[in-house]
XYZ file of C-alpha atoms in Angstrom:
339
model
C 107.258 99.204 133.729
C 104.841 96.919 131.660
C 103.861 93.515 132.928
C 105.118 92.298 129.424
C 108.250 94.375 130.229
C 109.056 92.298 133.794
C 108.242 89.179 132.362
C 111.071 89.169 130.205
C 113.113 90.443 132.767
C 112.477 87.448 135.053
C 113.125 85.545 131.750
C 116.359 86.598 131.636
C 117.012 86.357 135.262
C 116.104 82.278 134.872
C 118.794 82.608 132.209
C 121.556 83.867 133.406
C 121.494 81.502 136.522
C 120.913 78.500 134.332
C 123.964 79.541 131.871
C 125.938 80.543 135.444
C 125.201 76.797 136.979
C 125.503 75.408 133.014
C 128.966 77.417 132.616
C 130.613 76.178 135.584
C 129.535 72.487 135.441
C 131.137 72.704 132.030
C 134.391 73.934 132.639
C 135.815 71.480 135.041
C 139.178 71.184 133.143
C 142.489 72.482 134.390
C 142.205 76.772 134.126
C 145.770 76.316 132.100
C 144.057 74.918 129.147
C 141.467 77.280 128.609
C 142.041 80.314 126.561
C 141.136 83.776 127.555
C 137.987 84.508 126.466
C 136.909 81.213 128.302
C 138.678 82.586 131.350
C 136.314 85.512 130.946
C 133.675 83.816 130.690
C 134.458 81.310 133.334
C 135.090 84.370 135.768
C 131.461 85.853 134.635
C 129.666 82.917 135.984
C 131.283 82.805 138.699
C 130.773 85.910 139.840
C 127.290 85.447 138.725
C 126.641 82.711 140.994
C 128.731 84.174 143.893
C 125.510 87.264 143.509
C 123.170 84.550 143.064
C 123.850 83.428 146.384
C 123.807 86.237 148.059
C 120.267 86.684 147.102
C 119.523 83.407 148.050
C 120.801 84.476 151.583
C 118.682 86.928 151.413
C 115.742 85.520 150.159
C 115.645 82.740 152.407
C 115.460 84.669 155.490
C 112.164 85.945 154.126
C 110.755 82.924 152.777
C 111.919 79.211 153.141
C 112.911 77.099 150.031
C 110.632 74.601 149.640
C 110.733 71.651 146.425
C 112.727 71.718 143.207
C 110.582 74.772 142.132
C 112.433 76.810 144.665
C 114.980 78.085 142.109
C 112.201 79.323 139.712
C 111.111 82.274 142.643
C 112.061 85.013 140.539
C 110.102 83.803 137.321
C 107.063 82.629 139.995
C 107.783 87.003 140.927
C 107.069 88.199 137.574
C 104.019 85.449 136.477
C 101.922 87.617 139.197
C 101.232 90.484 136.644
C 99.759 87.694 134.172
C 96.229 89.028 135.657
C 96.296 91.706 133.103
C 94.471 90.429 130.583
C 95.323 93.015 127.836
C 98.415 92.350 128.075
C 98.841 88.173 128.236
C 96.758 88.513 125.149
C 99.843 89.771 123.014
C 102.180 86.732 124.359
C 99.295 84.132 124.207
C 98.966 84.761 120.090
C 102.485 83.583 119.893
C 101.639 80.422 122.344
C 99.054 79.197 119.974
C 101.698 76.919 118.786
C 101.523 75.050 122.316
C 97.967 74.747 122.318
C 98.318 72.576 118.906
C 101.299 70.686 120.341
C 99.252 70.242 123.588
C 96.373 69.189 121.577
C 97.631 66.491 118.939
C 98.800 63.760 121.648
C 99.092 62.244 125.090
C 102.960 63.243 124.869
C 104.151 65.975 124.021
C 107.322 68.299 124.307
C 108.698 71.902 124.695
C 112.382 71.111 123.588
C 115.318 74.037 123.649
C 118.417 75.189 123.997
C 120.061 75.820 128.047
C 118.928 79.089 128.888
C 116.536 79.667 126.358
C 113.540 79.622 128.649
C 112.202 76.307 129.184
C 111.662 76.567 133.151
C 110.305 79.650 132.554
C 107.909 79.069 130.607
C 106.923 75.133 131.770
C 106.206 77.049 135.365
C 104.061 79.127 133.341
C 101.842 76.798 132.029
C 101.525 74.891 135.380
C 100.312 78.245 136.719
C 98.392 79.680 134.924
C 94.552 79.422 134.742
C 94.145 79.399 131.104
C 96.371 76.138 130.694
C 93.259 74.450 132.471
C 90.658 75.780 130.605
C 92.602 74.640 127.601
C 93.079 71.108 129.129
C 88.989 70.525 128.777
C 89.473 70.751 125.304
C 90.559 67.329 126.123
C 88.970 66.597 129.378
C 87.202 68.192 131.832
C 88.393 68.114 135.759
C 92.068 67.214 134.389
C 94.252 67.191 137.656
C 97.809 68.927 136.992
C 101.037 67.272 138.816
C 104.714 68.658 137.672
C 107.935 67.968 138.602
C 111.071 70.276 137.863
C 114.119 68.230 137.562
C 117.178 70.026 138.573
C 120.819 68.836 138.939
C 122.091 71.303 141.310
C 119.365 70.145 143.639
C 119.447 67.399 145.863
C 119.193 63.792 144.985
C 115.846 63.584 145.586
C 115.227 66.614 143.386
C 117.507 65.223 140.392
C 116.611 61.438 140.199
C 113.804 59.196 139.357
C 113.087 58.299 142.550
C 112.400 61.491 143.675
C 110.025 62.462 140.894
C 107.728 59.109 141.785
C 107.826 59.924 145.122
C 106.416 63.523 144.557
C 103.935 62.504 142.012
C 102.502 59.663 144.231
C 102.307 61.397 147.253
C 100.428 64.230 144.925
C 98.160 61.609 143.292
C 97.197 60.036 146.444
C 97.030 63.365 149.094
C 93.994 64.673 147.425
C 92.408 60.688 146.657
C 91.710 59.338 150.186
C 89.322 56.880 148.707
C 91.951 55.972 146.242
C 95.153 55.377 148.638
C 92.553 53.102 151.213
C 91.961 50.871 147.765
C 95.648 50.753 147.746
C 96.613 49.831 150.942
C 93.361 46.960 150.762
C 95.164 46.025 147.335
C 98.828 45.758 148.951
C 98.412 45.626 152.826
C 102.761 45.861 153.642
C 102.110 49.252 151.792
C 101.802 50.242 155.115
C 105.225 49.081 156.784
C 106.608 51.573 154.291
C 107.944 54.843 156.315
C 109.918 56.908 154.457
C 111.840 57.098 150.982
C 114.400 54.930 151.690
C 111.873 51.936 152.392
C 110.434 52.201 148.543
C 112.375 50.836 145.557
C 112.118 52.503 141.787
C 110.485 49.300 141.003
C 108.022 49.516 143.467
C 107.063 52.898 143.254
C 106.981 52.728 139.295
C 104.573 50.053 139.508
C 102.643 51.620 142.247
C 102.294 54.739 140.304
C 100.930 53.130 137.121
C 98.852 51.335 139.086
C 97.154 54.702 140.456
C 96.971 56.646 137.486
C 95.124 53.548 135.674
C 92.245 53.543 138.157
C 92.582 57.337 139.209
C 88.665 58.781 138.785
C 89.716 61.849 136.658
C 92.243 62.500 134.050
C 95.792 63.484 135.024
C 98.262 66.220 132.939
C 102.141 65.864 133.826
C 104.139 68.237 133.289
C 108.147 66.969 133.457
C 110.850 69.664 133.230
C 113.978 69.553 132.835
C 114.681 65.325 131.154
C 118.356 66.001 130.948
C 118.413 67.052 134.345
C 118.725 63.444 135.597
C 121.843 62.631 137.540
C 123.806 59.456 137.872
C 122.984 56.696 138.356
C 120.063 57.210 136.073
C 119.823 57.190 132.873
C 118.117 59.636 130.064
C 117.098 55.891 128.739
C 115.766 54.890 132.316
C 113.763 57.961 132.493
C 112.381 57.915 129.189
C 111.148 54.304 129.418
C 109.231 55.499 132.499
C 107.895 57.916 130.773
C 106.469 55.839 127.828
C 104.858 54.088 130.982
C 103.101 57.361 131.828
C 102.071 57.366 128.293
C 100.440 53.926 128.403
C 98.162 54.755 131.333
C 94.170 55.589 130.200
C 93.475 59.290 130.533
C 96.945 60.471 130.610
C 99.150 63.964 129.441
C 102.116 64.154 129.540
C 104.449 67.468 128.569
C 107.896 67.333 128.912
C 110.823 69.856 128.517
C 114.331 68.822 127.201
C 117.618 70.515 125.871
C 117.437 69.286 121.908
C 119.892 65.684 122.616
C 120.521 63.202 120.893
C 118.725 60.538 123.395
C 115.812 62.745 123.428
C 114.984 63.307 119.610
C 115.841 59.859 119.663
C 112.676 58.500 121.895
C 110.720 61.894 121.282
C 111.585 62.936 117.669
C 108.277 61.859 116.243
C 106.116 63.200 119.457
C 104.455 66.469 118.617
C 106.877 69.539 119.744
C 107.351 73.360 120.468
C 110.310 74.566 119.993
C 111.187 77.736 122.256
C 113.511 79.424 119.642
C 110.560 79.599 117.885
C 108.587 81.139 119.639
C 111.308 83.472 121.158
C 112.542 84.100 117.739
C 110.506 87.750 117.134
C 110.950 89.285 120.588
C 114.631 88.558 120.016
C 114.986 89.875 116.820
C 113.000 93.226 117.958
C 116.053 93.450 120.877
C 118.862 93.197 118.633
C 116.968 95.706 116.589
C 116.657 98.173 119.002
C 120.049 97.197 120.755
C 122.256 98.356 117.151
C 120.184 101.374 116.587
C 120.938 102.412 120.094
C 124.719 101.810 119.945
C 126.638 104.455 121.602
C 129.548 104.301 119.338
C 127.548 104.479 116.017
C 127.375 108.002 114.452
C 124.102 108.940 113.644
C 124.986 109.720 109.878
C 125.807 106.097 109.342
C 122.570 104.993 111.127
C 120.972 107.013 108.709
C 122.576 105.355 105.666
C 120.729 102.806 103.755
C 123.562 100.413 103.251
C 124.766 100.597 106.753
C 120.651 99.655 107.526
C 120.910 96.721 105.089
C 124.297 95.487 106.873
C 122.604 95.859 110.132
C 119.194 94.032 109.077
C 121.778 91.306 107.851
C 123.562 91.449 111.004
C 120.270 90.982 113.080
C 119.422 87.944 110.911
C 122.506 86.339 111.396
C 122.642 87.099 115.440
C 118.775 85.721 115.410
C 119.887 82.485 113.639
C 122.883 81.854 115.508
C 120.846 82.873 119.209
C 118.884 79.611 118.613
C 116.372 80.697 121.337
C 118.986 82.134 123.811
C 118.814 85.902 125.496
C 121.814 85.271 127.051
C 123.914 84.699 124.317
C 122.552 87.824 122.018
C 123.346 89.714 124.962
C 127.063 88.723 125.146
C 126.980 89.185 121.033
C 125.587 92.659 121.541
C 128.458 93.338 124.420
C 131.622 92.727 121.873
C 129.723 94.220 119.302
C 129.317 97.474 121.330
C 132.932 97.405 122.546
C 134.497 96.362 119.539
C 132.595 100.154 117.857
C-alpha cells in the first residue's frame, strides 16, 4: 500500500470519529421524533464510537494518552510515511494554496466543513519539516506552539484557559532567561501553584506580555475555534486571538467549521478552504467508486449517455460533499444498494 494510499486512510479514520462524536452530540432529542433514516444513522455512530473505544482500550495499554492531540494518534500513524519524498511531492502541489494563505498575513485560516479534514491536516503542518522551512520565508528561527481544541476532552482541553496555560508553559519551558525576567517583572508570579491559582485575565495578559519581548518569532497554530465549550464564548476566544495578532513577530493559523461568528471576525483574513483542496481526490473516488458498482451491467458502463449521467452524477456528489469523505461515502452506499 502507497504512503499516499494510508494517508487518506488515516484521513478518513479522523473522519469518521469526528462525524461519530459530531452525530451523537447532535441528536440529543427524544429517539420518537426522529425518523428512520436518522435512527440509522444515529445507530451508525454509535456503534462507531462503541469500536472507537475499544481501540482506545487497546491503545492505551500500549501507549498513554497524553494532551488534546491524543485523539489525532491514528493520523500522527500515517504522517510517518511523509519521509518519502516522491511521494509528498504529489500532495504538496495541491498545498501550494496554504503556502500563499500562510504567506499574505499574521492571521490566517484553514476553514471547513466537520469531518472534512481539518485536524488532519493542521497536525500535519505542525509536523512536518517543510512547514518550517516555509516559515523563514517570513522569519528565520520561528518557534511553533499549537493547541488542538477539542470538546469531548476535558475542560482544560476545551476552554480558554487551558489553551493559555499550554502555550505559556510552552513559551516559557524552553526561555529560562525569559520566565526569570518575568518573575523579576511580577515577583507573586511565584505564589502561583497550579491552574486553579491563575485567572484568564491574568494569564492573557501574561501571555502577551511574553510573546512581545520573546527573542524569536512565534507561529500558532489553533485548531479546532468552535471547539470552545461553555462558559466561553466563540466571541471571547476570538478577541484573544486578535490579541495574538497584535503582538510583534507573531503567526497565527487557525482552523474553524465555516460559522457565522467566524466569517464574521475572520471573513476578510486570508483563507484555505479544505473542500478545495480535497475537491480532486474526491471527485477521482466517486469516479472510480460508480465504475466499480457491482450492480451496474457492463453494457451500460459502456454507453456514452449512461457515462454523461454518471460524469453529471459525480459533479453533483462533488458539489454537494463540500469537502467531506464521509458523506460521499454514505452517498455512494444508497447509491450502490438502491442498483
Amino acid at each position: 500500500m502507497d504512503p499516499l494510499t494510508i494517508f487518506s486512510l488515516g484521513c478518513g479514520i479522523m473522519q469518521v470519529i469526528s462525524f461519530s462524536h459530531e452525530t451523537l452530540s447532535i441528536i440529543k432529542c427524544d429517539p420518537k421524533t426522529l425518523n428512520k433514516d436518522e435512527l440509522d444513522l444515529l445507530d451508525a455512530a454509535s456503534g462507531l464510537v462503541r469500536v472507537i473505544e475499544e481501540l482506545e482500550t487497546l491503545l492505551s495499554k500500549v501507549a498513554p494518552r497524553s494532551g488534546s492531540k491524543s485523539s489525532l494518534t491514528a493520523a500522527r500513524k500515517t504522517m510517518q510515511y511523509w519521509r518519502y519524498e516522491s511521494e509528498i511531492d504529489r500532495l504538496e502541489k495541491a498545498m501550494n494554496g496554504f503556502q500563499s494563505v500562510m504567506d499574505s498575513g499574521l492571521l490566517s485560516r484553514l476553514c471547513g466543513k466537520a469531518g472534512s479534514g481539518k485536524s488532519t491536516l493542521m497536525k500535519f503542518l505542525v509536523d512536518h519539516p517543510k512547514t518550517s522551512t516555509a516559515l523563514t520565508k517570513w522569519r528565520q528561527n520561528v518557534t511553533i506552539l499549537e493547541f488542538f481544541l477539542w470538546n469531548s476532552g476535558s475542560q482544560m482541553q476545551r476552554s480558554i484557559k487551558g489553551l493559555l496555560c499550554s502555550l505559556l508553559y510552552r513559551l516559557l519551558d524552553t526561555q529560562r532567561t525569559l520566565l526569570q525576567q518575568l518573575l523579576s517583572e511580577e515577583p507573586l508570579l511565584q505564589a502561583k501553584e497550579k491552574h486553579f491559582d491563575w485567572s484568564v485575565i491574568d494569564l492573557r495578559r501574561l501571555i502577551i506580555r511574553t510573546l512581545s519581548i520573546q527573542p524569536s518569532p512565534v507561529c500558532i497554530f489553533l485548531d479546532g475555534l468552535d471547539e470552545i465549550s461553555n462558559p466561553d464564548r466563540p466571541s471571547d476566544l476570538l478577541k484573544l486571538i486578535e490579541g495574538f495578532d497584535d503582538a510583534p513577530s507573531t503567526k497565527i493559523c487557525v482552523s474553524s467549521r465555516p460559522e457565522p461568528a467566524f466569517h464574521l471576525w475572520l471573513g476578510d483574513r486570508p483563507q484555505l478552504k479544505l473542500q478545495a483542496l480535497t475537491a480532486k481526490d474526491i471527485r477521482t473516488f466517486v469516479q472510480g467508486s460508480l465504475k466499480n458498482f457491482k450492480g451496474m451491467p457492463e453494457t451500460l458502463k459502456n454507453d456514452q449517455k449512461v457515462g454523461q449521467t454518471l460524469e453529471e452524477l459525480v459533479i453533483l456528489i462533488v458539489e454537494k460533499a463540500d469537502g467531506v469523505f464521509l458523506w460521499v461515502w454514505l452517498v455512494l452506499i444508497s447509491l450502490e444498494t438502491g442498483l
